[in-house]
């Protein structure tokens, strides 16, 4: 379906379209894609040369806190075990070899629990070292990076190896999992510690909610100082850092860059700016969705590639 959406965009070339720019595929999906690549090329959906720019490898070190499957070093409360490793080391290495054979250098690794994150770090360390002999230069990022304990050692390893991280500030609302994590809940999403360690960090939304504005708000109003960012840092993680990882000319108002711009009422900056901790005030019902609506209502215009694609009627 995503490939057909891409073909539709290539055919129509509408300025207001926001095309899918990259597919993140696991080992089995990537194998299936490569087997069908001749047919995909015939349909005009993707060529072999476009593969490295359009496809990333997705690895799964562990599961999630919600299902008690994020891999943690200390057991969950209530005798619920320590979670699971999802991809085995053998499966990760098979997937990495497949990516290397086809020049796919972008690798996103799902890691949430501290043990899951450590496995992701070990995989990156192994393949970056191996890549020197294979003439393969993989670019690693850890998706979620929710509980990187112990801070000092974990962040030092990530920095030294050259891994990027992609946390989602909406996970700051995961204090609802205090029943399974106990005191560890205070240490999820340590955005400030990540920035202080000099690790390149780019934000995502994970679709919960789908608004980057709300993600920025959570990051600037997080409960604990080791989580809370300045507005400038949160904005950088949502714009320039992403552009740098993708080597894309986006995220800055400079000649030659793709002019994707929003124009908003000054109220938006005031709402997103550094503030007191109040994330837990969203504990009840639809308050979070209400905040998203309030933030989005301040947007007056949206430009895509320098062309106005949205204008709010006054």
Short mmCIF file of C-alpha atoms in Angstrom, two decimals:
data_model
loop_
_atom_site.label_atom_id
_atom_site.label_comp_id
_atom_site.label_asym_id
_atom_site.label_seq_id
_atom_site.Cartn_x
_atom_site.Cartn_y
_atom_site.Cartn_z
CA UNK A 1 0.00 0.00 0.00
CA UNK A 2 2.78 2.43 0.91
CA UNK A 3 4.54 1.76 -2.40
CA UNK A 4 1.33 2.48 -4.31
CA UNK A 5 0.98 5.75 -2.39
CA UNK A 6 4.50 6.62 -3.47
CA UNK A 7 3.68 5.90 -7.12
CA UNK A 8 0.55 8.04 -6.83
CA UNK A 9 2.65 10.90 -5.48
CA UNK A 10 5.28 10.51 -8.20
CA UNK A 11 2.58 10.63 -10.84
CA UNK A 12 0.68 13.62 -9.49
CA UNK A 13 3.52 15.68 -7.96
CA UNK A 14 1.11 17.85 -6.00
CA UNK A 15 2.83 20.52 -3.92
CA UNK A 16 0.48 19.91 -1.01
CA UNK A 17 1.41 16.21 -0.73
CA UNK A 18 3.54 15.03 2.21
CA UNK A 19 5.06 11.89 0.66
CA UNK A 20 6.37 8.85 2.47
CA UNK A 21 10.14 9.34 2.45
CA UNK A 22 11.49 6.15 3.98
CA UNK A 23 10.31 2.62 4.75
CA UNK A 24 11.57 0.83 7.86
CA UNK A 25 11.49 -2.91 7.18
CA UNK A 26 12.39 -5.87 9.38
CA UNK A 27 14.41 -8.81 8.07
CA UNK A 28 11.46 -10.77 6.67
CA UNK A 29 9.88 -7.70 5.06
CA UNK A 30 13.21 -6.68 3.53
CA UNK A 31 13.70 -10.19 2.13
CA UNK A 32 10.23 -10.07 0.58
CA UNK A 33 10.92 -6.65 -0.92
CA UNK A 34 14.21 -7.77 -2.45
CA UNK A 35 12.58 -10.88 -3.94
CA UNK A 36 9.94 -8.72 -5.60
CA UNK A 37 12.23 -5.84 -6.57
CA UNK A 38 12.22 -6.68 -10.31
CA UNK A 39 8.43 -6.46 -10.35
CA UNK A 40 8.49 -3.30 -8.21
CA UNK A 41 10.91 -1.71 -10.67
CA UNK A 42 8.68 -2.72 -13.59
CA UNK A 43 5.75 -0.97 -11.94
CA UNK A 44 7.79 2.19 -11.51
CA UNK A 45 7.56 2.15 -7.72
CA UNK A 46 11.22 1.89 -6.77
CA UNK A 47 14.55 1.12 -8.43
CA UNK A 48 17.60 -0.71 -7.13
CA UNK A 49 19.50 2.59 -7.06
CA UNK A 50 16.78 4.21 -4.93
CA UNK A 51 16.83 1.41 -2.36
CA UNK A 52 19.42 2.90 0.07
CA UNK A 53 17.67 6.27 0.09
CA UNK A 54 14.17 4.86 0.61
CA UNK A 55 14.60 1.79 2.79
CA UNK A 56 15.92 1.39 6.33
CA UNK A 57 16.43 -1.80 8.30
CA UNK A 58 14.34 -2.18 11.47
CA UNK A 59 15.61 -4.36 14.32
CA UNK A 60 13.73 -5.18 17.51
CA UNK A 61 15.79 -5.62 20.66
CA UNK A 62 12.78 -5.97 22.98
CA UNK A 63 9.06 -5.31 23.45
CA UNK A 64 7.06 -2.72 25.41
CA UNK A 65 6.30 -1.76 29.01
CA UNK A 66 2.58 -2.07 28.37
CA UNK A 67 2.86 -5.79 27.68
CA UNK A 68 5.66 -6.46 30.20
CA UNK A 69 7.91 -7.39 27.26
CA UNK A 70 10.43 -4.53 27.31
CA UNK A 71 13.62 -6.25 28.47
CA UNK A 72 14.72 -4.94 31.89
CA UNK A 73 17.57 -5.90 34.19
CA UNK A 74 15.40 -5.94 37.31
CA UNK A 75 12.05 -7.79 37.38
CA UNK A 76 8.73 -6.05 36.91
CA UNK A 77 6.59 -5.60 40.00
CA UNK A 78 4.13 -8.38 40.74
CA UNK A 79 6.36 -11.25 39.65
CA UNK A 80 5.92 -10.40 35.95
CA UNK A 81 9.39 -11.40 34.82
CA UNK A 82 12.00 -9.27 33.05
CA UNK A 83 10.56 -9.02 29.56
CA UNK A 84 11.97 -10.58 26.39
CA UNK A 85 14.59 -10.08 23.74
CA UNK A 86 12.65 -9.96 20.48
CA UNK A 87 15.19 -10.47 17.69
CA UNK A 88 17.93 -12.92 18.57
CA UNK A 89 21.55 -11.91 18.02
CA UNK A 90 21.67 -14.40 15.14
CA UNK A 91 18.60 -12.82 13.52
CA UNK A 92 20.03 -9.32 13.96
CA UNK A 93 23.29 -10.36 12.32
CA UNK A 94 21.45 -12.03 9.43
CA UNK A 95 19.45 -8.85 8.89
CA UNK A 96 22.57 -6.68 9.03
CA UNK A 97 24.37 -8.87 6.48
CA UNK A 98 21.38 -8.58 4.16
CA UNK A 99 21.37 -4.80 4.53
CA UNK A 100 25.12 -4.61 3.90
CA UNK A 101 24.82 -6.70 0.72
CA UNK A 102 22.31 -4.23 -0.73
CA UNK A 103 23.88 -0.99 0.48
CA UNK A 104 21.18 -0.23 3.05
CA UNK A 105 23.05 1.81 5.64
CA UNK A 106 20.23 3.27 7.78
CA UNK A 107 19.37 1.03 10.76
CA UNK A 108 16.66 1.76 13.34
CA UNK A 109 16.72 -0.44 16.46
CA UNK A 110 13.72 -0.68 18.77
CA UNK A 111 14.98 -0.56 22.37
CA UNK A 112 12.84 0.41 25.39
CA UNK A 113 14.00 -1.41 28.53
CA UNK A 114 17.53 -0.95 29.86
CA UNK A 115 18.59 -4.47 28.84
CA UNK A 116 16.99 -4.04 25.41
CA UNK A 117 18.90 -0.79 24.93
CA UNK A 118 22.17 -2.50 25.91
CA UNK A 119 21.58 -5.20 23.28
CA UNK A 120 20.97 -2.51 20.67
CA UNK A 121 24.21 -0.79 21.70
CA UNK A 122 26.13 -4.06 21.43
CA UNK A 123 24.76 -4.70 17.94
CA UNK A 124 25.76 -1.23 16.77
CA UNK A 125 29.24 -1.55 18.27
CA UNK A 126 29.80 -4.91 16.54
CA UNK A 127 28.65 -3.79 13.10
CA UNK A 128 30.34 -0.41 13.10
CA UNK A 129 33.62 -2.20 13.83
CA UNK A 130 32.84 -4.89 11.24
CA UNK A 131 31.81 -2.27 8.71
CA UNK A 132 35.37 -0.96 8.54
CA UNK A 133 36.50 -4.23 6.94
CA UNK A 134 33.37 -4.64 4.78
CA UNK A 135 33.37 -1.09 3.39
CA UNK A 136 29.93 -0.74 4.97
CA UNK A 137 29.05 2.41 6.92
CA UNK A 138 25.85 1.73 8.92
CA UNK A 139 24.07 4.65 10.59
CA UNK A 140 22.39 3.47 13.79
CA UNK A 141 19.57 5.01 15.75
CA UNK A 142 17.76 3.58 18.76
CA UNK A 143 14.01 4.05 18.68
CA UNK A 144 12.31 4.97 21.99
CA UNK A 145 15.44 4.76 24.21
CA UNK A 146 13.03 4.99 27.11
CA UNK A 147 14.94 3.60 30.10
CA UNK A 148 18.70 3.99 29.43
CA UNK A 149 20.01 2.91 32.83
CA UNK A 150 22.57 3.33 34.26
CA UNK A 151 22.72 6.84 32.81
CA UNK A 152 26.43 7.55 32.93
CA UNK A 153 27.65 4.31 31.35
CA UNK A 154 24.81 3.92 28.83
CA UNK A 155 24.98 7.46 27.55
CA UNK A 156 28.78 7.34 27.37
CA UNK A 157 28.64 4.17 25.26
CA UNK A 158 26.02 5.65 22.91
CA UNK A 159 28.05 8.83 22.49
CA UNK A 160 31.36 7.04 21.90
CA UNK A 161 29.93 4.57 19.38
CA UNK A 162 28.14 7.31 17.44
CA UNK A 163 24.56 6.13 17.82
CA UNK A 164 21.67 8.55 17.39
CA UNK A 165 18.54 8.25 19.53
CA UNK A 166 14.88 8.83 18.70
CA UNK A 167 12.76 9.12 21.85
CA UNK A 168 9.10 10.12 21.81
CA UNK A 169 8.15 12.64 24.53
CA UNK A 170 4.65 11.17 24.73
CA UNK A 171 6.22 8.34 26.73
CA UNK A 172 6.63 10.86 29.54
CA UNK A 173 3.00 9.97 30.17
CA UNK A 174 4.03 6.40 30.94
CA UNK A 175 3.87 7.12 34.67
CA UNK A 176 0.71 4.99 34.42
CA UNK A 177 3.15 2.06 34.36
CA UNK A 178 4.38 2.83 37.84
CA UNK A 179 2.54 -0.32 38.94
CA UNK A 180 5.09 -2.41 37.01
CA UNK A 181 8.22 -0.26 37.09
CA UNK A 182 8.04 1.22 40.59
CA UNK A 183 10.64 3.95 41.22
CA UNK A 184 12.18 3.34 37.80
CA UNK A 185 9.29 5.29 36.30
CA UNK A 186 11.07 8.49 37.35
CA UNK A 187 13.95 7.72 34.99
CA UNK A 188 12.15 7.20 31.69
CA UNK A 189 12.78 9.64 28.83
CA UNK A 190 15.82 11.47 30.28
CA UNK A 191 15.90 14.01 27.47
CA UNK A 192 18.00 16.54 29.39
CA UNK A 193 20.63 13.91 30.26
CA UNK A 194 20.79 12.87 26.59
CA UNK A 195 21.39 16.45 25.44
CA UNK A 196 23.96 17.07 28.19
CA UNK A 197 25.85 13.96 27.03
CA UNK A 198 26.12 15.41 23.51
CA UNK A 199 24.13 12.62 21.87
CA UNK A 200 22.28 13.56 18.65
CA UNK A 201 18.59 13.25 19.52
CA UNK A 202 15.62 13.55 17.20
CA UNK A 203 12.01 13.43 18.33
CA UNK A 204 9.18 11.34 16.97
CA UNK A 205 5.56 10.98 18.04
CA UNK A 206 5.03 7.21 17.72
CA UNK A 207 1.52 8.14 16.62
CA UNK A 208 0.43 8.70 20.24
CA UNK A 209 -0.56 11.49 19.71
CA UNK A 210 0.37 12.37 16.16
CA UNK A 211 1.17 16.01 16.92
CA UNK A 212 4.80 17.09 17.14
CA UNK A 213 3.60 20.26 18.85
CA UNK A 214 2.31 18.24 21.74
CA UNK A 215 5.55 16.26 21.85
CA UNK A 216 7.50 19.51 22.23
CA UNK A 217 5.12 20.67 24.94
CA UNK A 218 5.63 17.49 26.97
CA UNK A 219 9.41 17.78 26.67
CA UNK A 220 9.43 21.37 27.90
CA UNK A 221 7.02 20.66 30.78
CA UNK A 222 8.29 17.29 31.98
CA UNK A 223 8.04 16.51 35.67
CA UNK A 224 11.73 15.99 36.43
CA UNK A 225 14.71 18.18 35.52
CA UNK A 226 16.60 15.27 33.92
CA UNK A 227 13.65 14.93 31.51
CA UNK A 228 12.82 18.57 30.84
CA UNK A 229 14.23 20.46 27.84
CA UNK A 230 14.39 24.09 26.90
CA UNK A 231 12.18 25.10 24.01
CA UNK A 232 15.28 25.58 21.84
CA UNK A 233 16.51 22.03 22.47
CA UNK A 234 13.06 20.51 21.92
CA UNK A 235 12.67 22.46 18.68
CA UNK A 236 16.10 21.35 17.43
CA UNK A 237 15.23 17.71 18.14
CA UNK A 238 12.09 18.16 16.02
CA UNK A 239 13.70 19.91 13.04
CA UNK A 240 17.43 20.28 12.39
CA UNK A 241 18.58 17.05 14.05
CA UNK A 242 16.20 14.98 11.94
CA UNK A 243 17.42 16.74 8.82
CA UNK A 244 21.06 16.08 9.70
CA UNK A 245 20.47 12.36 10.23
CA UNK A 246 18.76 12.06 6.85
CA UNK A 247 21.34 14.31 5.18
CA UNK A 248 18.40 16.29 3.89
CA UNK A 249 18.20 20.02 3.20
CA UNK A 250 15.40 20.67 5.66
CA UNK A 251 15.01 22.29 9.03
CA UNK A 252 16.61 25.68 8.41
CA UNK A 253 15.67 28.95 6.72
CA UNK A 254 18.63 29.01 4.32
CA UNK A 255 19.06 29.34 0.58
CA UNK A 256 18.76 25.98 -1.14
CA UNK A 257 16.81 24.37 1.70
CA UNK A 258 13.32 22.97 1.29
CA UNK A 259 11.01 25.66 2.61
CA UNK A 260 8.65 23.70 4.86
CA UNK A 261 7.39 26.38 7.24
CA UNK A 262 4.55 27.00 9.66
CA UNK A 263 3.40 30.48 10.64
CA UNK A 264 1.65 30.65 13.98
CA UNK A 265 0.26 33.07 16.53
CA UNK A 266 2.86 34.08 19.20
CA UNK A 267 0.68 32.19 21.66
CA UNK A 268 2.17 28.97 20.29
CA UNK A 269 5.68 29.93 21.42
CA UNK A 270 4.39 30.94 24.84
CA UNK A 271 2.61 27.60 25.25
CA UNK A 272 5.59 25.56 24.09
CA UNK A 273 8.26 27.56 25.91
CA UNK A 274 10.02 26.23 28.97
CA UNK A 275 7.58 25.91 31.83
CA UNK A 276 6.83 24.38 35.16
CA UNK A 277 6.38 20.65 35.40
CA UNK A 278 2.74 19.80 34.73
CA UNK A 279 2.81 16.64 32.62
CA UNK A 280 0.90 14.70 35.26
CA UNK A 281 -2.02 17.12 34.92
CA UNK A 282 -2.92 15.14 31.79
CA UNK A 283 -3.80 12.09 33.81
CA UNK A 284 -7.52 12.53 33.23
CA UNK A 285 -9.26 11.50 30.05
CA UNK A 286 -9.10 13.69 26.97
CA UNK A 287 -7.15 16.61 28.44
CA UNK A 288 -4.12 15.70 26.32
CA UNK A 289 -6.15 15.77 23.11
CA UNK A 290 -7.61 19.10 24.17
CA UNK A 291 -4.10 20.53 24.54
CA UNK A 292 -3.19 19.31 21.05
CA UNK A 293 -6.25 21.05 19.61
CA UNK A 294 -5.35 24.29 21.41
CA UNK A 295 -1.81 24.23 20.05
CA UNK A 296 -2.87 23.44 16.50
CA UNK A 297 -5.46 26.21 16.54
CA UNK A 298 -2.63 28.77 16.71
CA UNK A 299 -1.24 27.73 13.31
CA UNK A 300 -2.11 30.32 10.69
CA UNK A 301 -0.29 29.10 7.57
CA UNK A 302 1.66 26.08 6.34
CA UNK A 303 4.14 26.14 3.46
CA UNK A 304 5.44 23.02 1.70
CA UNK A 305 8.50 23.56 -0.51
CA UNK A 306 7.76 27.26 -0.35
CA UNK A 307 4.16 26.87 -1.53
CA UNK A 308 1.29 27.74 0.81
CA UNK A 309 -0.80 24.60 1.35
CA UNK A 310 -2.87 25.73 4.34
CA UNK A 311 -4.35 29.03 5.41
CA UNK A 312 -6.58 29.51 8.44
CA UNK A 313 -9.48 31.82 7.74
CA UNK A 314 -9.59 34.72 10.18
#
